[in-house]
Coordinates of C-alpha atoms and ligand atoms in Angstrom, one line a residue:
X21 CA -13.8 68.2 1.4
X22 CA -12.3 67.4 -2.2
X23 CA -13.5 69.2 -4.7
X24 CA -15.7 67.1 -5.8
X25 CA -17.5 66.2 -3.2
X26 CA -18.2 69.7 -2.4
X27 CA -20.0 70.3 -5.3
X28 CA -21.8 67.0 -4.8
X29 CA -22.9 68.1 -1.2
X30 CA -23.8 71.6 -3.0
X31 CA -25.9 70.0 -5.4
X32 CA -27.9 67.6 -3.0
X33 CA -28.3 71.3 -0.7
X34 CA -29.5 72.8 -4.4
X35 CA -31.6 70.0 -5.4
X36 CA -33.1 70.0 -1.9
X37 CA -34.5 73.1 -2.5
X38 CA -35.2 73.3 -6.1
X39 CA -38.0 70.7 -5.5
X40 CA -39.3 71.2 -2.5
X41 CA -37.9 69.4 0.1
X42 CA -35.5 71.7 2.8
X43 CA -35.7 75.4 2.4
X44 CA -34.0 77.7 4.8
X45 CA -36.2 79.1 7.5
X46 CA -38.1 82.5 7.0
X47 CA -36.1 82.9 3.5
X48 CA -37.7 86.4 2.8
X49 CA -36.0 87.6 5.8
X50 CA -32.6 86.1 4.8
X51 CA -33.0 83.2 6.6
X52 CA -32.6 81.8 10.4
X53 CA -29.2 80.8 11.1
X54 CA -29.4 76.9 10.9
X55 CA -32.9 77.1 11.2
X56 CA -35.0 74.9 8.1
X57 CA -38.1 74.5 6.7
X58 CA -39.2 70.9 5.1
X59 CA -41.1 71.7 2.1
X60 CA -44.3 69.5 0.4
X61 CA -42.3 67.0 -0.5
X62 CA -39.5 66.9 2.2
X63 CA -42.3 66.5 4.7
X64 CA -44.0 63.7 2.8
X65 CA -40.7 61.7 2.9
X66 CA -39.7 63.1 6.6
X67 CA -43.6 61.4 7.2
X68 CA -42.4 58.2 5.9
X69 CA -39.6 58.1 7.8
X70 CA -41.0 58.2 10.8
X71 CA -43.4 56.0 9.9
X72 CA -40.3 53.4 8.9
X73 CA -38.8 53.6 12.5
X74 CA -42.3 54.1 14.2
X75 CA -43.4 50.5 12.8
X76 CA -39.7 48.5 13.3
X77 CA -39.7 50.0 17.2
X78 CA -43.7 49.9 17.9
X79 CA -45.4 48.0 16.0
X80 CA -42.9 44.9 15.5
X81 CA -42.0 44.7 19.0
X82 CA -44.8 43.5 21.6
X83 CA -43.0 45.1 24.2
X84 CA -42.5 48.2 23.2
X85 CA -44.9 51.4 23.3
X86 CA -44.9 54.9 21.8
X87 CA -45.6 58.0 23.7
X88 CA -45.6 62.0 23.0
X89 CA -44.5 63.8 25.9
X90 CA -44.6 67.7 25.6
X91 CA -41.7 70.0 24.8
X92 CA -42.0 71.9 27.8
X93 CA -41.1 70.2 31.3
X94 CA -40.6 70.7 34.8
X95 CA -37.5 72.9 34.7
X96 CA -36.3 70.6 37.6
X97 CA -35.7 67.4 35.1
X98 CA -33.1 69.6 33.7
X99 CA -30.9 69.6 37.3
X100 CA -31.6 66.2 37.4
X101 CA -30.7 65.2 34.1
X102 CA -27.5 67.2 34.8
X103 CA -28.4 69.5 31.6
X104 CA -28.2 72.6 33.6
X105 CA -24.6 72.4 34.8
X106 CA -23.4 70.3 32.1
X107 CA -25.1 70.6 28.8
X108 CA -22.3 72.9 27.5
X109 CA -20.0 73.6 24.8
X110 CA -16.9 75.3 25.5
X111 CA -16.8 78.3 22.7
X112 CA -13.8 80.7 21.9
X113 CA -13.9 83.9 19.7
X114 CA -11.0 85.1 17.2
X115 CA -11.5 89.0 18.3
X116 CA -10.2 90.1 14.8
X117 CA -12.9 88.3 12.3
X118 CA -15.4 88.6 15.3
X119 CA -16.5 84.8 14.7
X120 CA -17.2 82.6 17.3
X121 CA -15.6 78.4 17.6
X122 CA -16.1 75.5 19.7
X123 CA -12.5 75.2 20.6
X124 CA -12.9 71.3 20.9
X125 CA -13.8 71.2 17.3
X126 CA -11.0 73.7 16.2
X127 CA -8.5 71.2 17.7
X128 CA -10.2 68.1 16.0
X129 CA -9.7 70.0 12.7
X130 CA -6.4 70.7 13.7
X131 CA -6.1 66.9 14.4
X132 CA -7.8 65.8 10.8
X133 CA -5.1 67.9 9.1
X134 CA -1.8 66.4 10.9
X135 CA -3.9 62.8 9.5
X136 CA -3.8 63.9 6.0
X137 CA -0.3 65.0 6.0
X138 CA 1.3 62.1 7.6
X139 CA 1.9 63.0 10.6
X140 CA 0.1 60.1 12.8
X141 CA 2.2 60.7 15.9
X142 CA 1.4 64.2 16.2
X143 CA -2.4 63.7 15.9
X144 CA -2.6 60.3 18.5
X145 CA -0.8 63.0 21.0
X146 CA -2.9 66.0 20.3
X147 CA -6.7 63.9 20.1
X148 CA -5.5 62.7 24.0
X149 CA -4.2 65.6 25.0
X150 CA -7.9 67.2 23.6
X151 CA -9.5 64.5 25.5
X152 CA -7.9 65.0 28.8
X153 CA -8.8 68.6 28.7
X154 CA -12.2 67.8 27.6
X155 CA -13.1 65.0 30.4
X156 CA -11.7 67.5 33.0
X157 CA -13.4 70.6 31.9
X158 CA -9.7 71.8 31.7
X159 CA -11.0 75.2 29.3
X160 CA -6.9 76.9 30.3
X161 CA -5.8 73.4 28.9
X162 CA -8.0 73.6 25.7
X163 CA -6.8 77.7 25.1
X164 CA -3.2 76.3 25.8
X165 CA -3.7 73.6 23.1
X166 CA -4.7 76.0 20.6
X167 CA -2.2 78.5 21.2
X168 CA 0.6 75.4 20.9
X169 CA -0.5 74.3 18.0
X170 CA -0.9 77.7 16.1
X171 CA -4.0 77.2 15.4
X172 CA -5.2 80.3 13.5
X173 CA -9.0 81.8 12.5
X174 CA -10.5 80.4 9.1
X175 CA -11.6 83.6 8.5
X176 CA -8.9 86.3 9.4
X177 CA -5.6 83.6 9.6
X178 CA -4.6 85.0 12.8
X179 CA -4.1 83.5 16.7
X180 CA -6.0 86.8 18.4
X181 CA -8.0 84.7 20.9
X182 CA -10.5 85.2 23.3
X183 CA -10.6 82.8 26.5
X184 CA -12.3 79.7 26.5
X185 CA -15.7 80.1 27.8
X186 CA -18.6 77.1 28.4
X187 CA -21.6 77.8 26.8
X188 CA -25.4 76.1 28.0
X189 CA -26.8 74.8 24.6
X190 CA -30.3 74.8 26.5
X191 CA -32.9 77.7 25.3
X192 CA -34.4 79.1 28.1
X193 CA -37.8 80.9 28.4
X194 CA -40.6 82.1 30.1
X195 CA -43.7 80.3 31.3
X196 CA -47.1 82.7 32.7
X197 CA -47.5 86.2 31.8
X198 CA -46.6 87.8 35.0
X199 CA -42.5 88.9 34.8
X200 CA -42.3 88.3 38.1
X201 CA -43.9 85.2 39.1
X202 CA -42.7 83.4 35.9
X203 CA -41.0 81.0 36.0
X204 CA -37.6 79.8 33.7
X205 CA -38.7 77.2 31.8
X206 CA -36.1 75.5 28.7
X207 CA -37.3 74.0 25.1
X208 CA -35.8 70.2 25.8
X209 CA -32.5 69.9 24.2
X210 CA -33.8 65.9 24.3
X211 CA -36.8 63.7 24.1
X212 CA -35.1 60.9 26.3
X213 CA -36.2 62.9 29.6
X214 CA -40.4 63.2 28.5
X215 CA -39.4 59.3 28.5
X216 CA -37.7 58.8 32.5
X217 CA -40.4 61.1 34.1
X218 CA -43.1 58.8 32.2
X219 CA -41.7 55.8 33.3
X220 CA -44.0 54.3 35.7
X221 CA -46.7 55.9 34.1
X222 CA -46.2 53.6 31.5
X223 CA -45.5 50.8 33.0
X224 CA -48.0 50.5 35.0
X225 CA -50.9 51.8 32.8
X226 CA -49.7 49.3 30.0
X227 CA -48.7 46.4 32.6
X228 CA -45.1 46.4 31.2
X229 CA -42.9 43.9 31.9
X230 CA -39.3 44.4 32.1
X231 CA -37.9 44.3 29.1
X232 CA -39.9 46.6 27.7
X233 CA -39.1 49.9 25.6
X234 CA -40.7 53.2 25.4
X235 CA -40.5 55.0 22.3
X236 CA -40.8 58.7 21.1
X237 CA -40.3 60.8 18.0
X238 CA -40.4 64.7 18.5
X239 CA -38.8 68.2 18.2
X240 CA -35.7 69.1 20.0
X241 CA -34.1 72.5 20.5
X242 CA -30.1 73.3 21.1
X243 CA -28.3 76.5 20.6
X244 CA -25.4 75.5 18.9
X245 CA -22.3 77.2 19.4
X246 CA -21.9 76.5 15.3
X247 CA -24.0 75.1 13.5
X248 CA -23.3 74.4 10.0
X249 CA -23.7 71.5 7.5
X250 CA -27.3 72.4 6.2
X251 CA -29.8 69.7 8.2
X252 CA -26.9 67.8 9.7
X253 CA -26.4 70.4 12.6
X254 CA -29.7 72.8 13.2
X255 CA -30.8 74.6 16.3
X256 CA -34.5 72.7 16.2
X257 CA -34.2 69.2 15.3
X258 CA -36.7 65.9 15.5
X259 CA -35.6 62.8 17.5
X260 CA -36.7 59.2 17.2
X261 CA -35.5 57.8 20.5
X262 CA -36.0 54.5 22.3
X263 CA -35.1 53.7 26.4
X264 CA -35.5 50.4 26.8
X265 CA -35.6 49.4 30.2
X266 CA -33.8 45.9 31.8
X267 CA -32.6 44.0 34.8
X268 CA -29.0 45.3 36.2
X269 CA -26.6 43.3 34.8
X270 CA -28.2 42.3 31.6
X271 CA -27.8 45.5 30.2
X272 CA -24.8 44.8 27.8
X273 CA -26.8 41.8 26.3
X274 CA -29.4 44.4 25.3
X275 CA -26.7 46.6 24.0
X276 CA -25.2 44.5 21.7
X277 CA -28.9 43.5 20.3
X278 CA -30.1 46.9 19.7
X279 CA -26.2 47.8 18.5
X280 CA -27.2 45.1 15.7
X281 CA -30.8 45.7 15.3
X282 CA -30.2 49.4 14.4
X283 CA -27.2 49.2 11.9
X284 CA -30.1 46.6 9.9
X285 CA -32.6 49.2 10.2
X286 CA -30.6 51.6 8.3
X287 CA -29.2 49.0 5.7
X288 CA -32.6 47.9 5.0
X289 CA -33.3 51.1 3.2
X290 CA -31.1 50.1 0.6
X291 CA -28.4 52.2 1.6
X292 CA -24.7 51.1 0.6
X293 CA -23.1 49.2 3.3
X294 CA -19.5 50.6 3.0
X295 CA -21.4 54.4 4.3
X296 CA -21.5 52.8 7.5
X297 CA -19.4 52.1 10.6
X298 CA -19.7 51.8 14.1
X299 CA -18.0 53.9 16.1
X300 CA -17.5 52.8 19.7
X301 CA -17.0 55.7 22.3
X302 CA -13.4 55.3 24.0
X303 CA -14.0 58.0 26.8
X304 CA -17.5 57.6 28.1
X305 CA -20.1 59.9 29.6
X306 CA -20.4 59.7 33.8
X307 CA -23.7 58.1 33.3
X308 CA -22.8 55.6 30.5
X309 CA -21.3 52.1 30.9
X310 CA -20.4 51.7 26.5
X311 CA -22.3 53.6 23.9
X312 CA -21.4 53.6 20.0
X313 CA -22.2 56.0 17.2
X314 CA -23.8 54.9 14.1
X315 CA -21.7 56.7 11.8
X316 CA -22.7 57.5 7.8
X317 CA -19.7 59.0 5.4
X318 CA -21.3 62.0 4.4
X319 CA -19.6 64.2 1.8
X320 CA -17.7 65.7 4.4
X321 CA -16.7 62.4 6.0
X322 CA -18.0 59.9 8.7
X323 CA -20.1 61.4 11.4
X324 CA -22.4 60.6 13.6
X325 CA -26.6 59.3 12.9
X326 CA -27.1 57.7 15.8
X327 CA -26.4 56.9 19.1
X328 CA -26.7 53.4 21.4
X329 CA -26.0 54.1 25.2
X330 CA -26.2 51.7 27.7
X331 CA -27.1 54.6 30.4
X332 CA -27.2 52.0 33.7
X333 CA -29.8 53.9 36.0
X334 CA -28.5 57.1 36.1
X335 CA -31.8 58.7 34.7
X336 CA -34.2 57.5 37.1
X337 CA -32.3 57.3 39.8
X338 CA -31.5 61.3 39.5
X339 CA -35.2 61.5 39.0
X340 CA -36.1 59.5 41.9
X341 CA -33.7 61.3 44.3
X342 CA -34.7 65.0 42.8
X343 CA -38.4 64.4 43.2
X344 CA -38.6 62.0 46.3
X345 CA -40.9 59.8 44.3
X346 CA -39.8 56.0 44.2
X347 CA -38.7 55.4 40.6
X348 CA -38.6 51.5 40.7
X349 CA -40.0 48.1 39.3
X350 CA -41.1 45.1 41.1
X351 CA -39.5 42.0 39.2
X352 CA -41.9 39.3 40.1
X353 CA -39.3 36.5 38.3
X354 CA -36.8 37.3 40.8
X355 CA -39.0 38.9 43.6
X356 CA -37.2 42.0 44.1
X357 CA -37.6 45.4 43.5
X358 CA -34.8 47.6 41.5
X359 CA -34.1 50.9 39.8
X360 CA -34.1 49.2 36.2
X361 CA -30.9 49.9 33.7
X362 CA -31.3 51.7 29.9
X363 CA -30.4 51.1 26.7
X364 CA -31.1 54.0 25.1
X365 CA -31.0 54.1 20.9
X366 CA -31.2 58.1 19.8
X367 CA -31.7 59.1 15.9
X368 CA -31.5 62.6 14.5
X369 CA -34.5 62.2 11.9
X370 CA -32.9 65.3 10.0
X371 CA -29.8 63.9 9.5
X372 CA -31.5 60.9 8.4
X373 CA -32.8 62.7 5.8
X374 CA -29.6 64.1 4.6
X375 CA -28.2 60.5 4.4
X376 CA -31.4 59.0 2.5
X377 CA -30.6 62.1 0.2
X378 CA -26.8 61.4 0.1
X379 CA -27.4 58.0 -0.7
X380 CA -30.4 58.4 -3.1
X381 CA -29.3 61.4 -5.7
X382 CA -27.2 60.1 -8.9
X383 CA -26.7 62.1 -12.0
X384 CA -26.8 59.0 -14.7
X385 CA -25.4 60.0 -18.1
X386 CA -27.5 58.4 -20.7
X387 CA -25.4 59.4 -23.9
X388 CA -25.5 58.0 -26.9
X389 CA -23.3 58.1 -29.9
X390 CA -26.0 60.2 -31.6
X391 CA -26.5 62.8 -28.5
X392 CA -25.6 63.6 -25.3
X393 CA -28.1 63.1 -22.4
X394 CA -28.2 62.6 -18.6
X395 CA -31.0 62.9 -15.9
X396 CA -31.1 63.4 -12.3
X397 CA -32.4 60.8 -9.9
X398 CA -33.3 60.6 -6.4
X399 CA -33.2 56.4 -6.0
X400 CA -35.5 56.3 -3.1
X401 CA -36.7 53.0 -1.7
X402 CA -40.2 53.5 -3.1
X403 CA -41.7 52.4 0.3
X404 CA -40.2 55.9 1.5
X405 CA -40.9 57.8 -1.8
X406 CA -43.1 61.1 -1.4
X407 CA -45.1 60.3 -4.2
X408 CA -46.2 56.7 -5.3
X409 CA -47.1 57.3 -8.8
X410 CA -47.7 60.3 -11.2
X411 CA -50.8 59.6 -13.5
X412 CA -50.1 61.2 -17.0
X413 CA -52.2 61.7 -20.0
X414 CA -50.2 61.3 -23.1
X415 CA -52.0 64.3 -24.7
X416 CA -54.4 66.9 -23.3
X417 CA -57.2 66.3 -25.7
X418 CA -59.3 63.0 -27.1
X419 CA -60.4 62.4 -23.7
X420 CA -57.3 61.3 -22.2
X421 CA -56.7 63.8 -19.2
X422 CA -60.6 62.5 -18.2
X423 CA -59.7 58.9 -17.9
X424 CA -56.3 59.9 -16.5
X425 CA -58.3 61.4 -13.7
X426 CA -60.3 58.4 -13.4
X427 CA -57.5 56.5 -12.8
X428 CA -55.7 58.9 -10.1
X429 CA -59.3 59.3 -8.5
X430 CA -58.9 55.4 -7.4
X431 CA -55.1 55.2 -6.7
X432 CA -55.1 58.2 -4.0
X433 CA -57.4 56.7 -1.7
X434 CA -54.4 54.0 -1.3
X435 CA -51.5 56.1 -2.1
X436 CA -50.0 59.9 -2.7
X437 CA -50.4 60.4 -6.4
X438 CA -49.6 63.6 -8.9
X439 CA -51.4 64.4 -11.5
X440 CA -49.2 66.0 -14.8
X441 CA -50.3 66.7 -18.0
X442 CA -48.0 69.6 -18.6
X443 CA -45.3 69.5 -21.1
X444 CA -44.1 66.4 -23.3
X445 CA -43.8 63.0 -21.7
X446 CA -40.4 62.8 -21.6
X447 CA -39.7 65.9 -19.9
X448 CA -42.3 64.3 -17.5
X449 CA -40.9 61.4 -16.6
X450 CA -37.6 63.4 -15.8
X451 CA -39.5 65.7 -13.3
X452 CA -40.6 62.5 -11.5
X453 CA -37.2 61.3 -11.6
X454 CA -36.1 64.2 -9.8
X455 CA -38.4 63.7 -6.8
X456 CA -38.1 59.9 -6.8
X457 CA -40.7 58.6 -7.7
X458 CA -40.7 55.1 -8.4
X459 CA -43.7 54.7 -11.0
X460 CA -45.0 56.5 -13.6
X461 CA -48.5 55.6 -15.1
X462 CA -49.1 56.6 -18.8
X463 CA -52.5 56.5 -20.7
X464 CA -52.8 56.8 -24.0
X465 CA -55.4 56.0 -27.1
X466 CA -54.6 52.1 -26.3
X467 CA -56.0 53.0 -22.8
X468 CA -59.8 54.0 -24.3
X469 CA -59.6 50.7 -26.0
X470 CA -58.4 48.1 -23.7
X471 CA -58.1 49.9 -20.4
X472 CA -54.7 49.3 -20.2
X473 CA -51.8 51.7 -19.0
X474 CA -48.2 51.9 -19.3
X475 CA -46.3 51.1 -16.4
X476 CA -42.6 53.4 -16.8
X477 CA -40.4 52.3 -13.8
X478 CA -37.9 55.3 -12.4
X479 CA -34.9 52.5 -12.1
X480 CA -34.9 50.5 -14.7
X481 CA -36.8 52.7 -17.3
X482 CA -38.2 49.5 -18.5
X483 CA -42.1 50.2 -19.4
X484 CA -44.7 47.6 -19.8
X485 CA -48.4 47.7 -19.8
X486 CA -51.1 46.5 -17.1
X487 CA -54.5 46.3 -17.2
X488 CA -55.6 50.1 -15.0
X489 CA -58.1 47.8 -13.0
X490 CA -54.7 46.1 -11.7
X491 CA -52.9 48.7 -10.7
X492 CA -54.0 49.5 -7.1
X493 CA -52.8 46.3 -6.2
X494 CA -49.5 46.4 -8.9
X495 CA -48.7 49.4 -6.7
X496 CA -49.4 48.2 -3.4
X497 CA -46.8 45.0 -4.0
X498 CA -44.2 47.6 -4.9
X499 CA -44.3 50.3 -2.2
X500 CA -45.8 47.5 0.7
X501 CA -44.5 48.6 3.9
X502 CA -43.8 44.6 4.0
X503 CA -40.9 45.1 1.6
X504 CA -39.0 47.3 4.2
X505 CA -40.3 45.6 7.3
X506 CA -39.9 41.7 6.5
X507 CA -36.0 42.6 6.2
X508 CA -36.1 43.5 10.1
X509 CA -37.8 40.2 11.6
Ligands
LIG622 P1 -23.0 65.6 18.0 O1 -21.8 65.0 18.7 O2 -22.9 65.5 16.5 O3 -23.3 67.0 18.5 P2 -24.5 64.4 20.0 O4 -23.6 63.3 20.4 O5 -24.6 65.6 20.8 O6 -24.2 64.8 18.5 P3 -26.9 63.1 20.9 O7 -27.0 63.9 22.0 O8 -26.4 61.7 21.1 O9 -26.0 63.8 19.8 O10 -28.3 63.1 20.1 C1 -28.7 61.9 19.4 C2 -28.9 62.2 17.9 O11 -29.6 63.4 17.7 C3 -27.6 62.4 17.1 O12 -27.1 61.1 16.7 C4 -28.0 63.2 15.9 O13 -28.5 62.4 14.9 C5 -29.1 64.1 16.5 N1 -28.7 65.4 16.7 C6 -28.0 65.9 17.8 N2 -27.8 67.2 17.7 C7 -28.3 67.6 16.5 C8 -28.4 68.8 15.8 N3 -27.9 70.0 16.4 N4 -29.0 68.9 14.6 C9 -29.5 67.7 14.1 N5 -29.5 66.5 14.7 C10 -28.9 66.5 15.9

């Protein structure tokens, strides 16, 4: 990370937490390692968000439905999903700084460094000789890597290695209260599985016909060997994840469409197109026929938002075979019966946050030849803003906090308002600045005349008046969930 953008990423962790959107879990105890709290603002935009992708998956498509499966499942979808034996990271520790790696990622670091300085050849040859290792659970390979390459501790600089170990990234438990009879039960490291075991539960309750999706949003739990990046890696996260189930052999048509589909969703929030790429897998998991990442350049380069796997029938048919029930669909159109194929579309809603953040915080300087002057800005699309509009009295006397209260009294029955009359109106409107939102409603004495308020946009700065009586609907044509959602039909 230059310089700069390491401070930039510092400041969107600081801001973050100076108004209330992430803080670090349990904080008077020093914190849980990658652990995170949203605050009342980070969960009124997290809200929103979910709201965003709930409506473009559920409520725009006829044939798809939304479900909440519990966290807690039949310990045996985990052998079936192949999570149990293969749900790992392989891990290495430098025994003199005591700190634990993955040593895949130490090698990719390795490979990132021989890019910057030039030397292309060297990285093309270690990234396959890290991939060969990696697709044959080679972990003497990956140690031998390391060890040729000199690659050295962060920390203590020196090559004092432990062996390569694999490491389950499930959390296991216990479910009943007798030790004995107990039984080992994990947190799901996935939503996608709540999804497969409800399969024909939904299909046949709804009457789906295949095509037909079934969508979920909900918490998911892996113990990361590091984690690290504030929300972008965390040991609890939230998922937002579609299968979408088809006929064999039209499963790469419905691959391409949702490969589409998704990269719109995210560029419909505004966001700068040039933050995203696709980034198509080259070596592909057993169960997966293609699958691409969604990548967004945060500060510390692209990575990954979201995945689109075309997953064939891997998943049911594991399911079907593990608990002898018949996972299968009768296709009346063709008159046959078949394990149907999946598309699956998986989004980390916490690192969708980070890159609505990345994309929305600017420091504008507003200087002047007579003084200097700047403001912070988060530049949310006001659809996805936490709070609508702050209602502010230009004074705290003449009667103008009462009719300011009038006024907010009306608009929160539509929309999530604040109320300020602290402090003097500029240093107002740069408070709502810094949380985004995109209007701010000012009465003053003109207000007890005529009833009308001035309108003080977050963008633009512009300000203009409107009558109060219009401003429920003013409001509603700027932060209309229409705005975001006729972008995606
Ligand atoms: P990565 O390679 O970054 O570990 P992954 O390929 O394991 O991610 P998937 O299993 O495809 O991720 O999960 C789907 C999505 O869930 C990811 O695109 C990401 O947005 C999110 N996600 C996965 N792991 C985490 C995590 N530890 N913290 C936050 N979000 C995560």
């Amino acid at each position: 990370m230059s310089k700069q953008t390491d401070d930039f990423f510092k400041n969107i962790v600081s801001h973050a937490k100076e108004y209330g959107f992430v803080f670090p879990s349990s904080e008077i105890y020093d914190g849980l390692s990658a652990v995170y709290d949203y605050g009342q603002l980070g969960s009124e935009l997290k809200n929103n968000l979910k709201t965003y992708w709930w409506k473009a998956m559920v409520q725009l498509n006829e044939n798809i439905v939304g479900i909440d499966a519990a966290i807690f499942m039949h310990p045996t979808t985990w052998k079936a999903s192949g999570h149990v034996d293969g749900f790992n990271d392989p891990m290495i520790d430098n025994k003199d700084s005591k700190k634990r790696y993955r040593a895949d990622q130490l090698i990719e670091d390795k490979i990132t460094r021989y890019e910057k300085d030039g030397k292309t050849e060297k990285a093309t040859k270690l990234q396959q000789d890290l991939d060969d290792a990696l697709s044959t659970d080679d972990l003497a390979r990956l140690k031998a890597i390391i060890e040729e390459h000199a690659i050295v501790c962060p920390i203590s600089g020196t090559s004092n290695w432990t062996e390569v170990r694999q490491f389950n990234l499930m959390f296991a438990t216990q479910m009943g209260a007798m030790a004995d009879g107990a039984e080992q039960v994990y947190l799901r490291p996935e939503t996608a599985q709540g999804i497969f075991v409800n399969f024909l539960n939904v299909q046949k309750t709804g009457r789906m016909k295949i095509p037909f999706g079934i969508a979920q949003i909900g918490k998911a739990f892996r113990n990361e060997v590091i984690a690290r990046q504030f929300i972008m890696r965390m040991r609890e996260f939230e998922q937002m994840e579609l299968q979408f189930f088809v006929r064999p052999g039209t499963e790469m048509e419905w691959y391409n469409k949702w490969k589409e589909t998704r990269l719109k969703w995210h560029l419909a929030l505004g966001s700068n197109p040039e933050k995203y790429r696709y980034h198509d897998h080259v070596k592909l998991a057993h169960y997966a026929n293609a699958a691409v990442d969604i990548e967004y350049d945060f500060p510390f380069g692209f990575k990954e938002v979201e995945g689109i796997h075309s997953r064939t029938d891997f998943d049911l048919k594991q399911h079907q075979e593990f608990s002898k029930k018949k996972l299968q669909y009768f296709d009346p159109e063709i008159n046959q019966n078949y394990i149907p194929y999946v598309v699956e579309t998986s989004i980390g809603l916490d690192r969708l946050f980070l890159t609505v953040l990345a994309n929305s915080l600017v420091e504008e300087d507003l200087s002047t030849e007579e003084k200097q002057d700047s403001r912070t800005v988060l530049r949310f699309h006001p659809v996805i803003a936490p709070v609508k509009a702050a209602v502010l009295p230009l004074t705290k006397k003449d009667g103008l906090p009462e009719k300011a209260r009038e006024i907010s009294a009306k608009l929160k029955l539509d929309y999530n308002i604040q109320y300020d009359e602290k402090d003097a109106i500029g240093k107002r409107y740069r408070r709502q600045d810094a949380i985004g939102t995109p209007f701010c409603i000012t009465v003053d004495h003109q207000t007890l005349e005529d009833n009308t308020v001035t309108i003080r946009e977050r963008d633009s700065m512009e300000q203009y008046r409107v009558n109060a009586d219009e401003l429920t609907n003013k409001i509603g044509e700027l932060v209309s969930w229409t705005n975001l959602l006729k972008q995606l039909v």
